[in-house]
Short mmCIF file of C-alpha atoms in Angstrom, two decimals:
data_model
loop_
_atom_site.label_atom_id
_atom_site.label_comp_id
_atom_site.label_asym_id
_atom_site.label_seq_id
_atom_site.Cartn_x
_atom_site.Cartn_y
_atom_site.Cartn_z
CA MET A 1 17.67 31.97 5.89
CA LYS A 2 18.65 32.73 9.19
CA ALA A 3 16.78 29.27 9.98
CA ARG A 4 15.27 26.49 8.02
CA LEU A 5 11.62 25.78 9.36
CA GLN A 6 12.24 22.42 10.45
CA THR A 7 14.33 23.24 13.06
CA SER A 8 11.09 24.26 14.46
CA LEU A 9 9.94 26.99 16.27
CA GLY A 10 10.67 25.28 19.72
CA GLN A 11 14.39 25.55 19.41
CA GLN A 12 13.84 30.05 19.84
CA LEU A 13 14.24 31.19 16.04
CA VAL A 14 14.81 34.85 14.88
CA LEU A 15 11.62 35.57 12.88
CA THR A 16 13.21 37.23 9.78
CA PRO A 17 10.69 37.95 7.46
CA GLN A 18 11.15 34.81 5.65
CA LEU A 19 10.79 32.55 8.27
CA ARG A 20 7.61 34.42 8.44
CA GLN A 21 6.12 33.28 4.98
CA ALA A 22 7.10 29.66 5.70
CA ILE A 23 5.56 29.42 8.92
CA HIS A 24 2.19 31.57 6.75
CA LEU A 25 2.59 28.70 3.36
CA LEU A 26 3.21 25.81 6.04
CA GLN A 27 -0.36 26.12 7.40
CA LEU A 28 -2.39 27.02 4.05
CA SER A 29 -4.50 24.35 2.95
CA ALA A 30 -3.46 22.62 -0.86
CA LEU A 31 -6.12 25.51 -2.26
CA GLU A 32 -4.88 27.69 -0.55
CA LEU A 33 -1.73 26.99 -1.44
CA ASP A 34 -2.51 27.75 -5.42
CA ALA A 35 -4.68 31.50 -4.82
CA GLU A 36 -1.05 32.58 -3.20
CA LEU A 37 1.05 31.16 -5.71
CA ALA A 38 -1.41 32.38 -8.43
CA ALA A 39 -1.32 35.42 -6.46
CA ALA A 40 2.94 35.90 -6.03
CA VAL A 41 3.40 35.00 -9.70
CA GLU A 42 1.11 37.94 -10.86
CA SER A 43 2.71 40.42 -8.74
CA ASN A 44 6.27 39.28 -8.83
CA PRO A 45 7.90 39.71 -12.69
CA LEU A 46 10.79 37.02 -11.85
CA LEU A 47 8.78 34.50 -11.36
CA ASP A 48 7.63 31.66 -13.35
CA TRP A 49 4.98 28.50 -14.04
CA ALA A 50 7.78 25.87 -13.80
CA GLU A 51 6.78 23.49 -17.98
CA PRO A 52 5.25 19.96 -16.62
CA ASP A 53 6.93 17.05 -16.28
CA PRO A 54 7.07 15.14 -19.36
CA PRO A 55 4.47 12.31 -18.81
CA ALA A 56 5.50 9.34 -16.23
CA VAL A 57 3.98 5.21 -18.10
CA ALA A 58 3.44 3.43 -14.96
CA ALA A 59 4.04 -0.04 -14.80
CA ASP A 60 0.12 -1.06 -16.73
CA GLY A 61 0.82 1.72 -18.95
CA HIS A 62 -1.40 5.12 -17.79
CA ASP A 63 -0.03 7.86 -17.24
CA ALA A 64 0.99 8.67 -13.95
CA ARG A 65 2.00 11.69 -14.11
CA ASN A 66 -0.61 13.31 -12.20
CA GLU A 67 -0.70 10.92 -9.00
CA THR A 68 2.21 12.41 -7.66
CA THR A 69 6.07 13.10 -7.85
CA SER A 70 7.61 10.24 -5.34
CA ASP A 71 11.69 10.55 -3.53
CA ASP A 72 11.37 6.96 -2.81
CA ALA A 73 13.71 5.49 -5.42
CA GLY A 74 11.59 6.69 -8.33
CA ALA A 75 9.07 4.59 -7.69
CA GLU A 76 5.34 6.08 -8.53
CA PRO A 77 2.07 4.56 -6.73
CA PRO A 78 0.23 2.04 -9.18
CA PRO A 79 -3.59 2.81 -9.49
CA TRP A 80 -5.00 1.65 -5.86
CA SER A 81 -4.64 -1.81 -5.26
CA GLY A 82 -3.82 -3.60 -3.31
CA ASP A 83 0.40 -6.18 -3.28
CA SER A 84 -1.91 -9.07 -4.95
CA GLY A 85 -3.67 -6.40 -6.89
CA GLU A 86 -7.09 -6.17 -5.92
CA PRO A 87 -8.42 -2.99 -5.10
CA TRP A 88 -8.47 -2.73 -1.85
CA GLN A 89 -11.67 -1.89 -1.63
CA GLN A 90 -13.15 -4.67 -2.78
CA ARG A 91 -11.25 -6.79 0.34
CA ASN A 92 -11.97 -4.32 3.03
CA ARG A 93 -14.71 -1.49 2.28
CA SER A 94 -15.70 -0.99 5.42
CA PHE A 95 -13.47 2.53 7.07
CA ASP A 96 -16.78 3.67 9.81
CA GLY A 97 -18.44 4.91 6.21
CA ASP A 98 -15.65 6.56 4.23
CA ASP A 99 -15.29 5.12 0.89
CA ASP A 100 -13.58 7.63 -2.36
CA ASP A 101 -14.46 7.75 -5.27
CA GLY A 102 -11.28 7.59 -6.71
CA ASP A 103 -10.66 10.85 -8.45
CA ALA A 104 -8.21 13.64 -6.51
CA ALA A 105 -9.82 16.16 -5.10
CA GLU A 106 -13.50 14.83 -5.13
CA ARG A 107 -13.72 15.50 -1.19
CA VAL A 108 -15.23 18.30 0.84
CA ALA A 109 -13.56 19.76 3.16
CA GLU A 110 -15.55 19.13 7.08
CA ALA A 111 -15.62 23.52 8.04
CA GLU A 112 -13.86 23.89 10.41
CA SER A 113 -13.94 26.28 13.42
CA LEU A 114 -11.10 27.54 15.80
CA ARG A 115 -13.35 26.10 18.93
CA ASP A 116 -12.62 22.66 16.88
CA HIS A 117 -8.75 23.60 16.18
CA LEU A 118 -7.85 23.52 20.05
CA LEU A 119 -10.82 20.82 20.75
CA TRP A 120 -8.93 18.07 18.86
CA GLN A 121 -5.47 19.49 21.20
CA LEU A 122 -6.85 19.47 23.91
CA HIS A 123 -8.46 16.20 23.07
CA LEU A 124 -4.47 15.49 22.07
CA THR A 125 -3.10 16.81 25.83
CA HIS A 126 -2.69 14.28 28.44
CA LEU A 127 -4.31 16.16 31.13
CA SER A 128 -6.68 14.51 34.41
CA PRO A 129 -10.15 14.59 33.55
CA ARG A 130 -10.86 17.63 35.83
CA ASP A 131 -8.17 19.79 34.04
CA ARG A 132 -9.50 18.70 30.44
CA ARG A 133 -13.06 20.17 31.59
CA ILE A 134 -11.76 23.39 32.72
CA GLY A 135 -10.15 23.96 29.47
CA LEU A 136 -13.54 22.94 27.92
CA ALA A 137 -14.55 26.31 29.84
CA LEU A 138 -12.14 28.19 28.56
CA ILE A 139 -12.55 26.89 24.75
CA ASP A 140 -16.13 27.96 25.38
CA ALA A 141 -14.45 31.44 26.04
CA ILE A 142 -12.27 32.05 23.30
CA ASP A 143 -14.45 34.74 20.53
CA ASP A 144 -13.58 34.14 17.21
CA ASP A 145 -9.90 36.57 16.72
CA GLY A 146 -8.88 33.88 19.57
CA TYR A 147 -9.60 36.21 23.10
CA LEU A 148 -10.49 34.88 26.21
CA ARG A 149 -12.86 37.71 26.81
CA GLU A 150 -14.86 35.94 30.32
CA SER A 151 -13.38 37.23 33.97
CA PRO A 152 -12.21 34.63 36.26
CA ASP A 153 -15.08 34.76 38.21
CA ALA A 154 -17.93 33.57 35.16
CA LEU A 155 -15.59 31.05 34.18
CA LEU A 156 -15.71 29.55 38.10
CA ALA A 157 -19.36 30.13 37.53
CA THR A 158 -19.65 27.46 34.76
CA LEU A 159 -17.96 24.99 35.97
CA ARG A 160 -20.30 25.15 39.34
CA PRO A 161 -21.51 23.12 40.85
CA GLU A 162 -20.33 20.11 38.83
CA LEU A 163 -16.75 21.83 39.79
CA GLU A 164 -15.22 23.99 42.13
CA VAL A 165 -12.34 25.56 41.15
CA GLY A 166 -10.00 28.06 42.11
CA HIS A 167 -8.57 30.72 39.97
CA ASP A 168 -4.38 29.21 40.39
CA GLU A 169 -6.16 25.74 39.61
CA LEU A 170 -7.76 27.92 36.73
CA GLN A 171 -4.68 30.05 36.22
CA ALA A 172 -2.80 26.78 35.18
CA VAL A 173 -5.44 24.97 32.71
CA LEU A 174 -4.90 28.27 31.29
CA HIS A 175 -1.25 28.31 29.80
CA GLN A 176 -1.73 24.93 29.19
CA LEU A 177 -4.31 26.30 26.62
CA GLN A 178 -1.94 29.39 25.53
CA ARG A 179 0.85 26.82 24.33
CA PHE A 180 -1.78 25.65 21.46
CA ASP A 181 -1.95 26.57 17.80
CA PRO A 182 -2.48 29.14 17.11
CA PRO A 183 0.58 31.47 18.71
CA GLY A 184 -1.15 33.71 20.68
CA VAL A 185 -4.28 31.58 21.77
CA GLY A 186 -6.02 32.51 24.67
CA ALA A 187 -4.54 36.00 25.48
CA ARG A 188 -7.02 38.22 27.55
CA ASP A 189 -5.83 41.50 26.53
CA LEU A 190 -3.29 42.39 23.23
CA GLY A 191 -0.61 43.17 25.03
CA GLU A 192 -0.99 38.88 26.42
CA CYS A 193 -1.39 37.74 22.92
CA LEU A 194 1.81 39.62 21.50
CA THR A 195 3.44 38.38 24.70
CA LEU A 196 3.05 35.40 23.89
CA GLN A 197 3.99 35.31 20.51
CA LEU A 198 7.07 37.08 21.64
CA ALA A 199 8.17 34.31 23.27
CA LEU A 200 7.84 32.00 20.89
CA LEU A 201 11.10 34.37 19.87
CA SER A 202 15.04 33.54 19.53
CA ASP A 203 16.01 35.77 23.50
CA ALA A 204 18.54 37.29 19.69
CA THR A 205 15.62 38.63 17.89
CA PRO A 206 16.53 42.11 17.06
CA GLY A 207 14.15 44.29 19.06
CA LYS A 208 12.25 41.70 21.23
CA PRO A 209 13.47 42.84 24.18
CA LEU A 210 12.02 46.51 24.03
CA ALA A 211 8.80 44.82 22.42
CA LEU A 212 7.89 43.35 25.79
CA ARG A 213 8.03 46.10 27.82
CA MET A 214 6.18 47.47 24.49
CA ALA A 215 3.53 44.79 24.44
CA ALA A 216 3.53 45.08 28.46
CA GLY A 217 1.23 48.20 27.95
CA PRO A 218 3.38 51.26 26.82
CA ILE A 219 2.21 50.03 23.04
CA GLU A 220 -1.43 51.27 23.30
CA ARG A 221 -0.16 54.92 23.85
CA LEU A 222 1.34 54.76 20.93
CA PRO A 223 -1.22 56.37 18.64
CA LYS A 224 -1.03 59.55 21.11
CA VAL A 225 2.71 59.90 21.66
CA GLY A 226 4.44 58.49 19.01
CA ILE A 227 7.32 56.39 18.25
CA ASP A 228 9.52 59.86 20.22
CA GLY A 229 6.66 59.88 23.01
CA LEU A 230 7.35 56.48 23.84
CA ALA A 231 11.11 56.74 23.59
CA ALA A 232 11.09 59.03 25.95
CA GLU A 233 9.18 56.95 28.22
CA LEU A 234 11.16 53.73 27.97
CA ASP A 235 13.97 55.96 28.23
CA CYS A 236 15.50 54.79 25.04
CA ALA A 237 16.11 55.27 21.37
CA SER A 238 13.60 56.14 18.84
CA SER A 239 15.01 54.18 16.48
CA ASP A 240 14.85 51.19 19.05
CA VAL A 241 11.61 51.83 19.76
CA ALA A 242 11.27 51.67 15.95
CA LEU A 243 12.65 48.55 15.72
CA ALA A 244 10.53 46.58 18.31
CA LEU A 245 7.78 48.03 16.60
CA GLN A 246 8.81 46.69 13.36
CA LEU A 247 8.68 43.03 15.19
CA LEU A 248 5.37 43.60 16.88
CA ARG A 249 3.27 44.55 13.78
CA SER A 250 4.60 41.15 11.91
CA LEU A 251 3.55 39.59 14.97
CA ASP A 252 -0.98 38.36 14.33
CA PRO A 253 -2.94 40.32 16.83
CA ARG A 254 -5.91 37.87 15.22
CA PRO A 255 -4.04 34.95 15.45
CA GLY A 256 -7.91 33.18 15.88
CA ALA A 257 -8.85 34.64 12.44
CA GLN A 258 -6.00 32.98 10.60
CA ILE A 259 -8.56 28.95 11.62
CA GLY A 260 -11.71 27.90 9.35
CA SER A 261 -11.03 30.50 7.03
CA MET A 262 -12.18 27.78 4.05
CA PRO A 263 -15.43 27.33 3.14
CA ALA A 264 -17.32 23.93 4.50
CA ASP A 265 -18.17 23.58 0.78
CA THR A 266 -14.66 24.27 0.05
CA TYR A 267 -13.49 20.80 -2.13
CA VAL A 268 -10.16 19.15 -1.30
CA THR A 269 -6.83 17.98 -3.18
CA PRO A 270 -4.68 16.03 -1.37
CA ASP A 271 -1.42 17.31 -0.20
CA CYS A 272 0.85 13.77 0.06
CA VAL A 273 -0.11 9.57 -1.03
CA ILE A 274 0.00 7.04 0.73
CA TRP A 275 0.56 3.21 -2.02
CA ARG A 276 2.30 0.14 -0.57
CA GLN A 277 4.90 -0.87 -2.69
CA GLN A 278 5.50 -4.87 -2.00
CA GLY A 279 4.68 -4.76 1.61
CA THR A 280 5.85 -1.22 2.39
CA TRP A 281 4.14 1.87 3.04
CA ARG A 282 4.91 4.63 1.18
CA VAL A 283 4.61 8.12 0.74
CA ALA A 284 4.48 11.04 -1.39
CA LEU A 285 4.05 14.70 -1.68
CA ALA A 286 0.51 14.79 -4.79
CA ALA A 287 1.90 16.05 -7.87
CA GLY A 288 0.24 19.46 -7.13
CA GLN A 289 2.03 20.33 -4.63
CA ARG A 290 4.95 19.64 -6.10
CA ALA A 291 7.38 22.82 -6.47
CA ARG A 292 4.95 24.59 -9.62
CA LEU A 293 7.29 27.22 -9.66
CA THR A 294 10.27 28.86 -10.87
CA ILE A 295 12.78 31.45 -12.09
CA HIS A 296 11.90 33.38 -15.21
CA ARG A 297 15.39 33.39 -16.90
CA GLY A 298 14.76 35.53 -19.31
CA TYR A 299 14.07 38.21 -16.51
CA GLU A 300 17.15 36.81 -15.05
CA GLN A 301 19.41 37.31 -17.71
CA MET A 302 18.43 41.14 -17.65
CA ILE A 303 19.90 42.08 -14.15
CA GLY A 304 23.19 41.70 -16.02
CA HIS A 305 22.25 44.61 -18.75
CA ALA A 306 20.06 47.07 -16.37
CA ALA A 307 21.75 49.18 -14.10
CA GLY A 308 20.09 52.05 -11.21
CA SER A 309 16.74 51.25 -10.09
CA ASP A 310 15.89 49.04 -12.93
CA ALA A 311 18.50 46.78 -11.35
CA SER A 312 17.47 47.10 -8.34
CA TYR A 313 13.68 46.56 -8.83
CA LEU A 314 15.18 43.48 -10.74
CA ARG A 315 17.40 41.88 -7.80
CA GLY A 316 15.12 42.59 -5.09
CA HIS A 317 12.08 40.66 -6.73
CA LEU A 318 14.50 37.57 -7.62
CA GLN A 319 15.03 37.65 -3.77
CA GLU A 320 12.30 37.43 -2.84
CA ALA A 321 10.71 34.60 -5.46
CA ARG A 322 14.83 32.25 -4.42
CA TRP A 323 12.78 32.85 -0.81
CA LEU A 324 9.57 31.73 -1.81
CA LEU A 325 10.91 28.31 -4.03
CA LYS A 326 12.89 27.60 -0.88
CA ASN A 327 10.03 27.58 1.73
CA LEU A 328 8.37 26.16 -0.98
CA GLU A 329 10.28 22.93 -0.63
CA ALA A 330 10.43 23.30 2.87
CA ARG A 331 6.86 22.80 3.35
CA GLY A 332 7.04 19.43 0.90
CA GLU A 333 10.47 18.16 3.07
CA THR A 334 7.92 19.60 6.59
CA LEU A 335 5.55 17.47 5.25
CA LEU A 336 6.85 14.48 3.86
CA LYS A 337 8.57 13.98 7.12
CA VAL A 338 5.42 14.57 9.55
CA VAL A 339 3.28 11.85 7.54
CA ARG A 340 6.29 8.80 7.40
CA CYS A 341 5.82 9.62 10.86
CA LEU A 342 2.34 8.71 10.60
CA VAL A 343 2.34 6.47 8.57
CA ARG A 344 5.38 4.46 10.64
CA GLN A 345 2.97 5.30 13.84
CA GLN A 346 -0.49 4.69 12.42
CA SER A 347 0.60 1.35 9.74
CA GLY A 348 -2.17 -0.83 11.97
CA PHE A 349 -5.35 2.11 11.22
CA LEU A 350 -4.29 2.12 6.96
CA GLU A 351 -4.37 -2.04 7.07
CA PHE A 352 -7.54 -2.19 8.99
CA GLY A 353 -9.12 0.83 9.60
CA GLY A 354 -10.19 2.63 12.30
CA GLN A 355 -9.87 -0.21 14.75
CA ALA A 356 -6.02 -0.54 14.65
CA LEU A 357 -5.63 3.60 15.69
CA ARG A 358 -3.45 3.45 17.59
CA PRO A 359 -3.38 6.83 20.37
CA LEU A 360 -0.85 9.46 19.34
CA THR A 361 -0.29 13.24 20.31
CA LEU A 362 0.92 15.87 18.22
CA ARG A 363 3.79 15.92 21.14
CA GLU A 364 4.82 12.10 20.29
CA VAL A 365 5.33 13.22 16.85
CA ALA A 366 6.47 16.21 17.02
CA ALA A 367 9.83 14.75 19.22
CA GLU A 368 10.09 12.06 16.57
CA VAL A 369 10.56 14.32 14.15
CA GLY A 370 12.75 16.75 15.86
CA LEU A 371 9.97 19.43 15.70
CA HIS A 372 8.06 21.91 18.13
CA GLU A 373 4.00 21.08 18.59
CA SER A 374 2.78 24.43 17.37
CA THR A 375 4.99 23.29 13.33
CA VAL A 376 3.02 19.70 13.26
CA SER A 377 0.02 21.52 14.31
CA ARG A 378 -0.16 23.84 11.51
CA ALA A 379 1.73 20.77 9.22
CA VAL A 380 -1.77 19.17 9.60
CA ALA A 381 -4.31 21.40 9.76
CA ARG A 382 -6.65 21.14 7.02
CA LYS A 383 -4.37 19.14 4.78
CA TYR A 384 -5.81 15.78 3.28
CA VAL A 385 -3.34 12.80 2.48
CA ARG A 386 -5.14 10.04 -0.32
CA THR A 387 -4.81 6.32 0.70
CA PRO A 388 -6.02 3.11 -0.80
CA ARG A 389 -8.40 3.26 1.53
CA GLY A 390 -9.65 7.18 0.60
CA THR A 391 -8.77 10.82 0.65
CA LEU A 392 -8.24 10.74 4.65
CA PRO A 393 -7.55 14.67 7.37
CA LEU A 394 -4.73 14.13 7.87
CA ARG A 395 -5.70 14.51 11.69
CA GLY A 396 -7.56 11.29 11.53
CA PHE A 397 -4.21 10.07 12.44
CA PHE A 398 -4.20 11.50 16.26
CA ALA A 399 -6.19 10.10 19.03
CA SER A 400 -6.19 10.09 22.37
CA GLY A 401 -6.01 6.98 24.78
CA ILE A 402 -7.57 4.88 27.25
CA ASP A 403 -4.90 2.16 29.50
CA THR A 404 -5.94 -1.54 28.59
CA ASP A 405 -6.59 -5.11 31.40
CA GLY A 406 -3.43 -5.75 28.80
CA GLY A 407 -0.86 -3.27 30.30
CA GLY A 408 -1.07 -1.33 26.82
CA GLU A 409 -3.52 1.63 25.51
CA ALA A 410 -7.28 1.60 22.80
CA SER A 411 -7.36 5.06 21.41
CA SER A 412 -9.84 6.39 21.62
CA ILE A 413 -11.36 6.22 17.06
CA ALA A 414 -10.53 2.52 18.05
CA ILE A 415 -12.85 1.78 21.05
CA GLN A 416 -15.42 3.91 18.53
CA SER A 417 -14.70 1.74 16.19
CA MET A 418 -15.20 -1.61 18.54
CA ILE A 419 -19.15 0.24 19.64
CA ARG A 420 -20.13 0.71 16.70
CA ARG A 421 -19.36 -2.75 15.37
CA LEU A 422 -20.92 -3.65 18.50
CA ILE A 423 -24.20 -2.29 17.97
CA ASP A 424 -23.99 -3.22 13.75
CA SER A 425 -23.74 -6.37 14.88
CA GLU A 426 -26.75 -6.47 17.48
CA ASN A 427 -29.89 -7.91 17.39
CA PRO A 428 -32.84 -4.95 16.67
CA ARG A 429 -35.04 -6.32 18.97
CA LYS A 430 -32.72 -5.67 21.77
CA PRO A 431 -30.44 -3.57 21.24
CA LEU A 432 -27.80 -3.20 23.36
CA SER A 433 -27.85 -0.61 26.34
CA ASP A 434 -24.49 1.33 27.23
CA ALA A 435 -23.98 -0.47 30.37
CA ARG A 436 -24.30 -3.79 28.53
CA LEU A 437 -21.70 -2.93 25.50
CA ALA A 438 -19.07 -0.79 28.25
CA GLU A 439 -19.16 -4.59 30.17
CA THR A 440 -18.03 -6.26 26.29
CA LEU A 441 -15.49 -4.14 26.23
CA LYS A 442 -14.26 -4.35 29.70
CA ALA A 443 -14.75 -8.68 28.75
CA THR A 444 -12.38 -7.88 25.50
CA GLY A 445 -10.03 -6.23 27.90
CA VAL A 446 -11.02 -2.47 27.14
CA PRO A 447 -12.49 -0.82 30.60
CA VAL A 448 -14.32 1.84 29.36
CA ALA A 449 -17.19 3.46 31.98
CA ARG A 450 -21.07 3.34 30.48
CA ARG A 451 -21.06 7.24 30.63
CA THR A 452 -17.61 6.80 28.53
CA VAL A 453 -19.73 4.48 25.91
CA ALA A 454 -22.19 7.37 25.69
CA LYS A 455 -20.53 10.27 25.24
CA TYR A 456 -18.84 7.65 22.49
CA ARG A 457 -22.07 6.95 20.66
CA GLU A 458 -23.41 10.73 21.05
CA ALA A 459 -20.03 11.51 18.74
CA MET A 460 -20.85 9.47 16.15
CA SER A 461 -24.99 10.07 16.10
CA ILE A 462 -26.30 6.62 17.19
CA PRO A 463 -29.64 6.33 19.34
CA SER A 464 -29.44 5.10 22.70
CA SER A 465 -30.58 1.54 23.27
CA GLN A 466 -34.46 2.72 23.85
CA GLU A 467 -35.22 5.15 20.24
CA ARG A 468 -32.78 2.01 18.67
CA VAL A 469 -35.64 -0.23 19.10
CA ARG A 470 -38.16 1.56 18.14
CA ILE A 471 -35.80 1.72 15.12
CA GLY A 472 -36.08 -1.96 14.90
#
């Protein structure tokens, strides 16, 4: 490979077939990866399923083979308990109502649309409330393929009379949106979509300069004039046009379609496991996420005795098999790198629940682990981690922040948890109004506007105080 996945798209890589495969594997959920590997074994005779490891016996004598594989000094996670040996859920049951029944794959995946994916990134982006409102209008106008079909005038009309926005301001927020994952989202036509994806590639990528010229308009005439006609129009060799066209065809003309393909009733399998051992948080890939494929040694040995087309056929598939195994390893390393960072940043969240979730953005994680934001976004999208508190989505470890009177920040999730606790402990005959909740939070050093409290309360599907008093 010319580049490893860990070096990130943001560092201007050459988009080789191997790197495209690495990016594709990273964005797959655990179940989608299973299907991908099964198809690879079916189509490539040089690939074979690896023999299962012998049982790993834990300290209490149980078979831990199906728990995890760990690179933390060979340590195996214990059955879900704290340092004292007391089951965690018995010591602290509350995690915003989310308990795990102990099975590794028994949690239903939440359906995620392209809009959900973009809103999550918008929520984590450092924008002013005004720009965030503009971003929301833009996201609402993006279709399922990832394109912005609405005209600027129509978008500006949707913002009135609440906001009077100029074209330049709208364009500035759109440029921020076009940096979100998936690459190419927010484009207004195919040419812009391809251009946004080409911008992520190194200038050394073969065919990139000509591909940019073609994406600006000439590519639409390709069906009529053909490669030779396009070469004449661009005053270059047909071979150069063919190379640029090959690069363009490797891009995704419908970037939004890759989001939300997992059915809402799909059961999820954790990609990683987090556990605590002797006061230290540890992270490992789940057993199903380690390298489960290997090279078929029988066919590999046949290459030395084969000749002609048979030898070429086997060598080609052997190279493809090696690429896949290397990219699977890179996927695992990237996941571990990101999850370890999340554990370092959110140890309080794991220990105490949502009220201890600190503000954390994609940009902060990307900077710490040396990856591009879009790579981190792919690494956490539709990925789950098993913890002593249950099977949780990796997205749940991120949150935007609000400045506190003490000079720090409180995450939006933590504030929601505070609101829920206040409401849970209120007098049902005299429920707390949004204004009273805001005053109580301010008294604890978290200044939040009444309308913000109302927004968080509605996001948690908690009725208003008038409705709660009738319920009480």
